[in-house]
Coordinates of N, CA and C in Angstrom, one line a residue:
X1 N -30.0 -11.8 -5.5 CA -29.4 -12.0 -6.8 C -27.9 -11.8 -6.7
X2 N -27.1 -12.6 -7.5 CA -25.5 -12.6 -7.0 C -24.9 -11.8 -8.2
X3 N -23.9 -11.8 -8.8 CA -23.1 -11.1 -9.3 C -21.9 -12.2 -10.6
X4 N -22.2 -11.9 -12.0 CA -21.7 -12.2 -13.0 C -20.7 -11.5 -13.1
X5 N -19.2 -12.0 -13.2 CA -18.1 -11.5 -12.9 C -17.3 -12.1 -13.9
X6 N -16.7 -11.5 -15.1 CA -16.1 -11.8 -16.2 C -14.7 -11.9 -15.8
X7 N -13.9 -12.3 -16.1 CA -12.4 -12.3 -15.9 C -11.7 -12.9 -17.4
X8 N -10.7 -11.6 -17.8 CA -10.6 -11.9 -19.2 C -8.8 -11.5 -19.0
X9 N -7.9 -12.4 -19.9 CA -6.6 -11.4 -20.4 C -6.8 -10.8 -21.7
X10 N -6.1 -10.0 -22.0 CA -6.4 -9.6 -23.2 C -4.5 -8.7 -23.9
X11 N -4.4 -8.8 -24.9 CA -3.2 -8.2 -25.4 C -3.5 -6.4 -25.4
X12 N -2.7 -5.3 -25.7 CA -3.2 -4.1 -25.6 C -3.9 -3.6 -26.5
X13 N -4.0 -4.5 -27.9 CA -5.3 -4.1 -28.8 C -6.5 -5.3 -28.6
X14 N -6.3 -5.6 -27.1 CA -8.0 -6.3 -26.2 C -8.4 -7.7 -27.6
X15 N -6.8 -8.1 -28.1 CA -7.3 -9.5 -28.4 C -7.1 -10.5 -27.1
X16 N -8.1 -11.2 -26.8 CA -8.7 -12.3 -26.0 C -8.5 -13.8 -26.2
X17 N -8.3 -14.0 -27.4 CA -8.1 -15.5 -27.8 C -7.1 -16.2 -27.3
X18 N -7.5 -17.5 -26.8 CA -6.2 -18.4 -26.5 C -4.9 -18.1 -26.2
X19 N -5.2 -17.4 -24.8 CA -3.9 -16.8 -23.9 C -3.4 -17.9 -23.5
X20 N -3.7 -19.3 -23.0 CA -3.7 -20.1 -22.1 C -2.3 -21.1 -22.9
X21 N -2.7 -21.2 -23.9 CA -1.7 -22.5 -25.0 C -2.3 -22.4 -26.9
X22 N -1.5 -23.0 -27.7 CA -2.0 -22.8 -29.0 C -3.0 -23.6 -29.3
X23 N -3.4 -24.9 -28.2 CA -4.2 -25.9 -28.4 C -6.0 -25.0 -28.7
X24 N -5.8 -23.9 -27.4 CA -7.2 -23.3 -27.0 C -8.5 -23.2 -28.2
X25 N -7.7 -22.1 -29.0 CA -8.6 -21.7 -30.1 C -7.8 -21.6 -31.6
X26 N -7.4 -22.6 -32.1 CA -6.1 -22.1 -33.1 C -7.0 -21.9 -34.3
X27 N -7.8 -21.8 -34.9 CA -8.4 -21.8 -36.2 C -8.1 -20.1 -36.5
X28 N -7.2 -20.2 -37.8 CA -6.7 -18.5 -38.2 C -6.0 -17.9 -37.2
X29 N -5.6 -18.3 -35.9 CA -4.7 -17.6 -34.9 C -3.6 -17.8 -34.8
X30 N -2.4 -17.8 -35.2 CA -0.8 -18.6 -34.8 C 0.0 -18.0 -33.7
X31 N -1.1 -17.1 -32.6 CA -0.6 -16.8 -31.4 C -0.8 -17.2 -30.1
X32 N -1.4 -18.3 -30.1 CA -1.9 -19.5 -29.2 C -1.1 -19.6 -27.9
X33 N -1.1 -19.1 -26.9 CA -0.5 -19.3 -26.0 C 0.5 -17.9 -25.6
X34 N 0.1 -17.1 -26.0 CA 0.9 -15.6 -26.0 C 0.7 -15.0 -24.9
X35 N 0.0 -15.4 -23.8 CA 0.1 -14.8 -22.1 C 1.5 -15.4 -21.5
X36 N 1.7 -17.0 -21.4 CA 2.6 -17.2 -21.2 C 3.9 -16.8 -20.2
X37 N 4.4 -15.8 -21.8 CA 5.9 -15.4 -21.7 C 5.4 -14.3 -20.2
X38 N 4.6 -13.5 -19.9 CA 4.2 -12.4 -19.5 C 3.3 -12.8 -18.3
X39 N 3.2 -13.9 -17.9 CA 2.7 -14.0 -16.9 C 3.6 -14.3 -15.4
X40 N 3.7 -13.4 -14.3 CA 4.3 -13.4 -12.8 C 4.0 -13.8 -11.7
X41 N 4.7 -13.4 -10.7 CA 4.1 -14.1 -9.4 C 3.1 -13.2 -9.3
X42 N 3.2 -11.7 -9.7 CA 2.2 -10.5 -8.9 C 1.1 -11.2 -10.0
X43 N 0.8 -11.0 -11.2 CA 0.1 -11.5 -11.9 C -1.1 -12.8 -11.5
X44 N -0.1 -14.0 -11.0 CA -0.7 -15.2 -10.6 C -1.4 -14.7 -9.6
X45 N -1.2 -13.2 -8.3 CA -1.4 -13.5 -7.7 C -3.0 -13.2 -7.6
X46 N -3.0 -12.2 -8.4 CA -4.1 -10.9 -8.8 C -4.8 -11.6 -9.0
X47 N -5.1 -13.0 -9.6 CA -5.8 -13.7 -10.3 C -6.3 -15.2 -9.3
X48 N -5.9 -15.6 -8.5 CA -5.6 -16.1 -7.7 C -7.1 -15.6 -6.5
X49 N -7.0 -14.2 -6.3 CA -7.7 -13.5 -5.3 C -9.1 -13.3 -6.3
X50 N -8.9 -13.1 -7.4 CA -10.3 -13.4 -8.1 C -11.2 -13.9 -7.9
X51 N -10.5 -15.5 -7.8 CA -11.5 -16.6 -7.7 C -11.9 -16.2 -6.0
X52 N -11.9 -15.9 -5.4 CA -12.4 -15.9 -4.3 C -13.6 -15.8 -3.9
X53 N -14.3 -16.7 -3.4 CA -16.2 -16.9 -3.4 C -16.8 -16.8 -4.3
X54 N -15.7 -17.5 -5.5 CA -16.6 -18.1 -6.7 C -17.4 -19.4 -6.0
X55 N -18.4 -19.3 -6.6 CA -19.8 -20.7 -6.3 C -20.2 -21.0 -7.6
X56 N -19.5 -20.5 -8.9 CA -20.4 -21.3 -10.0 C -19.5 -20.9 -11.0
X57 N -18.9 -21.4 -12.1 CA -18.4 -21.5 -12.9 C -19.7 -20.8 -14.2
X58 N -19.4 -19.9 -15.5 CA -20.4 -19.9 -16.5 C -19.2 -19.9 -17.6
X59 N -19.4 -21.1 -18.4 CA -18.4 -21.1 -19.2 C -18.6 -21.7 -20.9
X60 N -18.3 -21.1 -21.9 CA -18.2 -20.9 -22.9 C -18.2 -22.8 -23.2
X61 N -18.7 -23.6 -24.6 CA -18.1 -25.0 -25.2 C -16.5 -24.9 -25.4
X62 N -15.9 -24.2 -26.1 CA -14.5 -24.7 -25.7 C -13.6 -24.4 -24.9
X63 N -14.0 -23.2 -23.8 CA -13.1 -23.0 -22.9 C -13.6 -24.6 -21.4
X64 N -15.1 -24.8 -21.6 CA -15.5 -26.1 -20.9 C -14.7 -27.1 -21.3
X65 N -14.7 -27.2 -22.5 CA -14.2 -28.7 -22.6 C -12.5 -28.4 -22.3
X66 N -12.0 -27.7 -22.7 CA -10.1 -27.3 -22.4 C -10.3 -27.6 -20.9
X67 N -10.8 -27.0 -20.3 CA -11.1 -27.1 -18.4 C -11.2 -28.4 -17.5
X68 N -12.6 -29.1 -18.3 CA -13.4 -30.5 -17.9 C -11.8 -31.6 -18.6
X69 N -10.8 -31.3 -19.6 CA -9.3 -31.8 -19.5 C -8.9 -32.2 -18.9
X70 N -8.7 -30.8 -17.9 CA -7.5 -30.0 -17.3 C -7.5 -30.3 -15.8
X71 N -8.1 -29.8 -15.3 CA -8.8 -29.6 -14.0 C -8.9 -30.7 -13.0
X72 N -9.9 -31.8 -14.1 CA -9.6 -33.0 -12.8 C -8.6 -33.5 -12.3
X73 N -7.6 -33.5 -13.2 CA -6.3 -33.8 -12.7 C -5.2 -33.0 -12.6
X74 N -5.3 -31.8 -11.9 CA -4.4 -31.5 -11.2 C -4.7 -30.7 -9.3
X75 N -5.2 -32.0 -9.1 CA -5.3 -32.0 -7.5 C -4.3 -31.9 -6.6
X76 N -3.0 -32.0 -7.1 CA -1.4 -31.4 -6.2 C -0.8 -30.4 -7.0
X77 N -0.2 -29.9 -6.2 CA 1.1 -28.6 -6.9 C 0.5 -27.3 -6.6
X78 N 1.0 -26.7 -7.5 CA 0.5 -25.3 -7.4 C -0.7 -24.9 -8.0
X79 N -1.0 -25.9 -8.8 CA -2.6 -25.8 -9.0 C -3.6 -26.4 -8.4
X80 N -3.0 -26.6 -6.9 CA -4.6 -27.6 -6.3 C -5.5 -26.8 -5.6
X81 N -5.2 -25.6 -5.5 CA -6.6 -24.6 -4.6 C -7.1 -24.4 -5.8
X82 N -6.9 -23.8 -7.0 CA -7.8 -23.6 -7.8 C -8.4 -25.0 -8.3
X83 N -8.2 -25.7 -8.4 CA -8.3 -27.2 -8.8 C -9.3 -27.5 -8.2
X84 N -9.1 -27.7 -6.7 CA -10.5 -27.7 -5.8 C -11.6 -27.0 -5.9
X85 N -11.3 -25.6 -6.2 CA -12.4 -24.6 -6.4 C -13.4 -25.4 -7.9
X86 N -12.8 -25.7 -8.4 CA -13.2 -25.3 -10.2 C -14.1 -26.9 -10.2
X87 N -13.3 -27.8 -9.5 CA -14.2 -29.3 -9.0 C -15.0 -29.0 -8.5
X88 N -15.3 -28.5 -7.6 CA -16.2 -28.7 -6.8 C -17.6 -27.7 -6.8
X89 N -17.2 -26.2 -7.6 CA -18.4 -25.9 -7.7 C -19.3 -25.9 -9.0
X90 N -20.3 -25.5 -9.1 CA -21.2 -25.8 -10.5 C -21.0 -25.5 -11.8
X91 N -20.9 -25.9 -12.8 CA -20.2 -25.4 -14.0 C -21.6 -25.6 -14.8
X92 N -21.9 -24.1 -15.3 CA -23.1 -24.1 -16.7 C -21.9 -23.9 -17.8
X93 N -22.8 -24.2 -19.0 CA -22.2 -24.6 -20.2 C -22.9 -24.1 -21.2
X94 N -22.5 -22.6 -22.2 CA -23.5 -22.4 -22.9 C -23.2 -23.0 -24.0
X95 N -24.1 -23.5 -24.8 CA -23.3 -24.7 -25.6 C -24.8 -24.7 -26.7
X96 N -24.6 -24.8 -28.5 CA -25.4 -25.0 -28.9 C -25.6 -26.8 -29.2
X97 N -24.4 -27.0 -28.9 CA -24.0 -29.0 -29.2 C -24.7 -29.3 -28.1
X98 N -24.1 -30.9 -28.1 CA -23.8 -31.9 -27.4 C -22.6 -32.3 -26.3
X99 N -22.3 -31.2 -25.6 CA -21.2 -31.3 -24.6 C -20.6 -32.8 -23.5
X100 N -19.8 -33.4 -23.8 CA -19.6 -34.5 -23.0 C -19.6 -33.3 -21.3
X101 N -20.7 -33.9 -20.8 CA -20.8 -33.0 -19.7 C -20.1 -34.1 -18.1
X102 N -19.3 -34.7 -18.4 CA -18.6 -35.5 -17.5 C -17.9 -35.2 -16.0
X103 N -17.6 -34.0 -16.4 CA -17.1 -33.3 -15.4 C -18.0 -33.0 -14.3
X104 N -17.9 -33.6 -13.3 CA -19.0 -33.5 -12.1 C -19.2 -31.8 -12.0
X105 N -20.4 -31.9 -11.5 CA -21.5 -31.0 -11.7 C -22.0 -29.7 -12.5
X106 N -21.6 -30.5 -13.7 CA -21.8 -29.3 -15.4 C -23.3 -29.6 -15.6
X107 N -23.3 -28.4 -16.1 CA -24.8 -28.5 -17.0 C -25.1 -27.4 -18.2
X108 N -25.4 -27.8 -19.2 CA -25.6 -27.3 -20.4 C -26.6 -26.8 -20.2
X109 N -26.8 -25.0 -20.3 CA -27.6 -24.1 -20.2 C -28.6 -24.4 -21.7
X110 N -30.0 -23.8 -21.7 CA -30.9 -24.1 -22.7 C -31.0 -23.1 -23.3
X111 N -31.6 -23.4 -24.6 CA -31.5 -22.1 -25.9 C -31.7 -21.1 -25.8
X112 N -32.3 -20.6 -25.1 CA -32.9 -19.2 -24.4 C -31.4 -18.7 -23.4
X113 N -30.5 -18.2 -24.0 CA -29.2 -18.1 -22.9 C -29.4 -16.7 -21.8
X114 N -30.2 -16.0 -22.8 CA -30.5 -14.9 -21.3 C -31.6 -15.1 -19.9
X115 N -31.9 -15.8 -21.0 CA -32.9 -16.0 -19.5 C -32.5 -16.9 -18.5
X116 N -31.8 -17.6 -19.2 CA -30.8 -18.9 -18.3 C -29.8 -18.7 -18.0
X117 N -28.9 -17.8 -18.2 CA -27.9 -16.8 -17.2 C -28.7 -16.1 -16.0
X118 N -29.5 -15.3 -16.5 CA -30.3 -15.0 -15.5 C -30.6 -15.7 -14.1
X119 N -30.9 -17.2 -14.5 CA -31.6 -17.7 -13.3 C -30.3 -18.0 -13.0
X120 N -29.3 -18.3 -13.2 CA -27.8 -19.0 -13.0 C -27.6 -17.5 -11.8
X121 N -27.5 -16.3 -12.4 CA -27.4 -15.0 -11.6 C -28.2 -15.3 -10.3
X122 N -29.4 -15.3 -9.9 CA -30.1 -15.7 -9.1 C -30.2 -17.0 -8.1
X123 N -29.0 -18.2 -8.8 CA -28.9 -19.3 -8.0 C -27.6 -19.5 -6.8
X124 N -26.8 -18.1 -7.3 CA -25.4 -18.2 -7.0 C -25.2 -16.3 -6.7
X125 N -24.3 -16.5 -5.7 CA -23.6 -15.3 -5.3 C -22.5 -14.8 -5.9
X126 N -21.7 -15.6 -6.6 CA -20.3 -15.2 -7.2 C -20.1 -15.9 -8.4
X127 N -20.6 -15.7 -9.8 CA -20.7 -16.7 -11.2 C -19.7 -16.2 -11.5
X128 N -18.4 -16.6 -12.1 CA -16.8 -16.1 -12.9 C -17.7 -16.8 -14.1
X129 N -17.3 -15.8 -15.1 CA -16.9 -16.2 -16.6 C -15.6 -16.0 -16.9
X130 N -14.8 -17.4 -17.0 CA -13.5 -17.1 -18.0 C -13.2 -17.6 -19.2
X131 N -12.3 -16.6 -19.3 CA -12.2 -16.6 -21.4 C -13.5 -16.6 -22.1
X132 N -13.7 -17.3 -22.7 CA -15.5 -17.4 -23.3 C -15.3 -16.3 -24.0
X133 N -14.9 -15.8 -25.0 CA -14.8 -14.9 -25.5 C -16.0 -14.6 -26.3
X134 N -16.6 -15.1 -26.9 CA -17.4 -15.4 -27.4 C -19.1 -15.8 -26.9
X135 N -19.1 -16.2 -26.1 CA -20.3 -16.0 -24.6 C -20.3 -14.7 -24.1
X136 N -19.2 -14.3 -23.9 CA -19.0 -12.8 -23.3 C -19.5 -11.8 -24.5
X137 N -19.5 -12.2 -25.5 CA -20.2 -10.7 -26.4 C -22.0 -11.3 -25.9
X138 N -22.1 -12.3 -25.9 CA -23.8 -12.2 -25.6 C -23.8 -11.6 -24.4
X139 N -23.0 -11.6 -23.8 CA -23.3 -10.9 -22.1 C -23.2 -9.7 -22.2
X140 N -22.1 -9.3 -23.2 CA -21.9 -8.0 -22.8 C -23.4 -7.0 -23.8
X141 N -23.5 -7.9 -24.9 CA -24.9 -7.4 -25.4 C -26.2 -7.0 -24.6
X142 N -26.2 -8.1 -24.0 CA -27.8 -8.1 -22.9 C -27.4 -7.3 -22.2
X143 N -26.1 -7.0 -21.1 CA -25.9 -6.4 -20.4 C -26.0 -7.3 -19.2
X144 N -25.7 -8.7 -19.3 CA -25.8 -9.4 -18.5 C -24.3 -9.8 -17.3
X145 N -24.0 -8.6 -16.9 CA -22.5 -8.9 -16.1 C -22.6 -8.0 -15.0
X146 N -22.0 -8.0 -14.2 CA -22.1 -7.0 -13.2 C -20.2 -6.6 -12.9
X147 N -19.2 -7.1 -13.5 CA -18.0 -6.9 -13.3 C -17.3 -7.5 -14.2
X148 N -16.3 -7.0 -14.4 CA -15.3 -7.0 -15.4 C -13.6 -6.7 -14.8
X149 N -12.5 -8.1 -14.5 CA -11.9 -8.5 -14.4 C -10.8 -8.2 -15.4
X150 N -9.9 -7.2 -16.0 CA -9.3 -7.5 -17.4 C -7.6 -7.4 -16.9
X151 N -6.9 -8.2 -17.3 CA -5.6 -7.5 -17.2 C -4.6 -7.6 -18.7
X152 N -4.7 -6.6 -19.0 CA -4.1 -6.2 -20.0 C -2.4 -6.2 -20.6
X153 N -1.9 -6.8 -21.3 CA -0.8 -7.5 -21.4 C 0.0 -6.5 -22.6
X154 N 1.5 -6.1 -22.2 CA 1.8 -5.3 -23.3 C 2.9 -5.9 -24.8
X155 N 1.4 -6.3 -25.2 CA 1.6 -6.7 -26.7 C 0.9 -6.5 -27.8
X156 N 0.9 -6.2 -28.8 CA 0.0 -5.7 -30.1 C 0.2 -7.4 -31.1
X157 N -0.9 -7.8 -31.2 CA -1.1 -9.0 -32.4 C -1.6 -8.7 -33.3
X158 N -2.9 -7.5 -33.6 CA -3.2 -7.4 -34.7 C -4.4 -8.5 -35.6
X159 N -4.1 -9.8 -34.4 CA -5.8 -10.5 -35.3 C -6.1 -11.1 -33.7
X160 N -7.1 -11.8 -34.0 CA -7.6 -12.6 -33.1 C -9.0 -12.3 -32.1
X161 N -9.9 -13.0 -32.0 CA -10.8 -12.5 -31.1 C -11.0 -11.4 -29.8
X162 N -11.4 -10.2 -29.9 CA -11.4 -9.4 -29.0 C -12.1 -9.2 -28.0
X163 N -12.0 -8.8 -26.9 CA -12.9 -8.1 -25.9 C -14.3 -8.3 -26.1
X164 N -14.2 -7.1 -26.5 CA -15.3 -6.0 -27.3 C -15.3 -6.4 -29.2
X165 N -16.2 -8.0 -29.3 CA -15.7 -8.2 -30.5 C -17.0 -8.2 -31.3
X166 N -17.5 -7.2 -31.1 CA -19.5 -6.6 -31.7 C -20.4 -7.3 -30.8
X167 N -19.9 -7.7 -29.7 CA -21.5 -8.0 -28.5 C -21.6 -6.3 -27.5
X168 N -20.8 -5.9 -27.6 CA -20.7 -4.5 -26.6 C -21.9 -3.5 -27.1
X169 N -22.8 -3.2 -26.5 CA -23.4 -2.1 -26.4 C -23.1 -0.8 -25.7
X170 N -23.8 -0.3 -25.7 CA -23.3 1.7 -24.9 C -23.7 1.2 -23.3
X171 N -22.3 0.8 -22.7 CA -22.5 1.0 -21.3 C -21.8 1.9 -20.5
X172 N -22.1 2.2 -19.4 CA -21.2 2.8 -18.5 C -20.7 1.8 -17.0
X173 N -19.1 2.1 -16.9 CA -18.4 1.3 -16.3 C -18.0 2.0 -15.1
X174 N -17.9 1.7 -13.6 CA -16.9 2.0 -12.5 C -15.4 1.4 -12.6
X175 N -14.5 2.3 -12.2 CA -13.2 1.8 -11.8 C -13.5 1.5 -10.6
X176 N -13.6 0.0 -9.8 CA -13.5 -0.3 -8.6 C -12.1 0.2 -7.3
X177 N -11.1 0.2 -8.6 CA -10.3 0.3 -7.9 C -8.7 0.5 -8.6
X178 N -7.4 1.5 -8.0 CA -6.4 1.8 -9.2 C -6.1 0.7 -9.6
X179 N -5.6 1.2 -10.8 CA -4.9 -0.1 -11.8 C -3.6 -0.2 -10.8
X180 N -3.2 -1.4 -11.4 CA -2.2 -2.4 -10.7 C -1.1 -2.9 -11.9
X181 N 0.5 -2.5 -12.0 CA 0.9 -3.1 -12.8 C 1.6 -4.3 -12.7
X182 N 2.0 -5.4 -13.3 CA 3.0 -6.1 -12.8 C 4.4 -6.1 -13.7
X183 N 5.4 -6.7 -13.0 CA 6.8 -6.3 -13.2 C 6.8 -7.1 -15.1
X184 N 6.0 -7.4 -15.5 CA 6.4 -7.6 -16.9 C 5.8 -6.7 -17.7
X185 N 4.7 -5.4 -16.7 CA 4.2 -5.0 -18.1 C 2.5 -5.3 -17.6
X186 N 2.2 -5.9 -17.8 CA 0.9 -5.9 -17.6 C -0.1 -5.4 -16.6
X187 N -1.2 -4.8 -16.7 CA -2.1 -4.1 -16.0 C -3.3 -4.5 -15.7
X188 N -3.9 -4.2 -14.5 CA -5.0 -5.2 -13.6 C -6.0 -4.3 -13.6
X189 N -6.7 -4.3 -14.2 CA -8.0 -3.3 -14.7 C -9.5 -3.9 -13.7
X190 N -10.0 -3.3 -12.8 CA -11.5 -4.1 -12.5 C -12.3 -3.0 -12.3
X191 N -13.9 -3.3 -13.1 CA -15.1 -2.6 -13.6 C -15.7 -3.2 -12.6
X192 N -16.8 -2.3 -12.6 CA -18.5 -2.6 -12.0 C -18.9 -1.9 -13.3
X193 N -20.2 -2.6 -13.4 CA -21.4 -1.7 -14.2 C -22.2 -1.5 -13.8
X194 N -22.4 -0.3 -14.5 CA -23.3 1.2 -13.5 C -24.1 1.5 -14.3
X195 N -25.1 2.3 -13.6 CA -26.2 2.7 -14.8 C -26.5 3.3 -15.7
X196 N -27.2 3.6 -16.5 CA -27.1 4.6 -17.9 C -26.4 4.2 -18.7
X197 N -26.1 4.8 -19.6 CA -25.6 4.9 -21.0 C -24.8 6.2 -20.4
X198 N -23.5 6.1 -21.5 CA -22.7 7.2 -21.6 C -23.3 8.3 -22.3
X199 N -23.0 9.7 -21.7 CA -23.0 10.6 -22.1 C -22.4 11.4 -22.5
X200 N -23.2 12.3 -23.4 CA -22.1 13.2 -25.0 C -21.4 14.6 -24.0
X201 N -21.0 15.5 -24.5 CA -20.3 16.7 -24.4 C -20.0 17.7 -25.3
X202 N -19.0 18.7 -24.2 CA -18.7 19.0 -25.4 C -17.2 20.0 -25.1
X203 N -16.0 19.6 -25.3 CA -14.8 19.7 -24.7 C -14.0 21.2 -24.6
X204 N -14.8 21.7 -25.5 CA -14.6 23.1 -25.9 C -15.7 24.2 -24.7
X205 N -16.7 23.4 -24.3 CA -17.4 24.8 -23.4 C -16.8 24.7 -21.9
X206 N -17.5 26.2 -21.5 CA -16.2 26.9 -20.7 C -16.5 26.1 -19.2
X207 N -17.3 25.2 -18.9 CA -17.6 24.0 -17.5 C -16.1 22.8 -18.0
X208 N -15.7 23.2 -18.8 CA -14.2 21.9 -19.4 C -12.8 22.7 -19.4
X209 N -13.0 24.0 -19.1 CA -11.6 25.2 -18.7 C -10.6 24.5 -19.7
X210 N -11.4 24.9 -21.2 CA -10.3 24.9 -21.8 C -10.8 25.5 -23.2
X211 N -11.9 26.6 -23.4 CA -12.0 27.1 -24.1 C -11.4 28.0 -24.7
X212 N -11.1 28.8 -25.9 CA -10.0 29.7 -26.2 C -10.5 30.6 -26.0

């Protein structure tokens, strides 16, 4: 079984939406493209090493179609290692429509989406979800991820699709590894998920040395 591996930006109140451009997700959002300003070399690079032994793409209807765009055509510059990656390996699609599935080797996942991540989990060693904001609360519902990619950007919007936007249940998470800042501000957060459910306390007894 391989490993579902989320990679998300997010502003510091963990809105998610349309980091990329205002095209992305603009319906009620007029902050469309707010990673931008805030994005660096250390940034690009952090993100960059992400993709590394990705084998399958799992991706949301409009972050697919923004991609299936994008992607085929930019095979030179600075975007052609990712370009190659993103062409060439398998792209699911959770999609309640009719997806123009054009984009060589897409496939529109079936109504049943847990069970069909599942086998997607089981066909591949390294599945990225990006953006999908919205796919990502069914994941994070089922509990269907095994890692969490976030880098956290220092700005407050106040609206827009979040993180954690009611698919989150009671999980418990690993810090794989220290946070990482880059020179604008932003921070490189990566989870595993571990088992159990979080557990209660109680901050005041004397195992917490800080009772009165």
């Amino acid at each position: 079984m391989g490993l579902i591996h989320i990679l998300l930006f997010a502003t510091l109140d963990l809105v998610a939406q349309a980091p990329g451009g205002p095209e992305e997700d603009p319906a009620g959002f007029p902050w469309g493209g707010w990673q931008a300003p805030l994005l660096d070399e250390v940034g690009g690079a952090q993100i960059g090493a992400a993709y590394e032994g990705t084998d399958a793409l799992l991706l949301g209807r409009r972050t697919y179609d923004i991609f299936a765009a994008f992607w085929p055509h930019r095979q030179d510059g600075a975007d052609a290692e990712i370009a190659t990656l993103f062409n060439s390996v398998p792209k699911y699609v959770a999609s309640r429509g009719a997806p123009d599935l054009s984009w060589a080797g897409s496939t529109q996942l079936g109504p049943d989406l847990p069970s069909a991540v599942r086998e997607v989990r089981d066909r591949h060693n390294s599945v990225k979800v990006v953006g999908s904001v919205d796919l990502v609360q069914t994941l994070l519902h089922e509990k269907l991820f095994d890692r969490i990619d976030l880098w956290v950007h220092p700005i407050v919007l106040g609206v827009g699709k979040k993180v954690f936007d009611g698919g989150a249940v009671p999980t418990n998470l690993t810090l794989l590894e220290a946070p990482v800042g880059s020179p604008t501000g932003s921070v490189y957060l990566r989870y595993a998920r571990a088992d159990g459910v979080p557990g209660t306390g109680d901050m005041s007894a004397p195992d917490r040395g800080i009772a009165g």
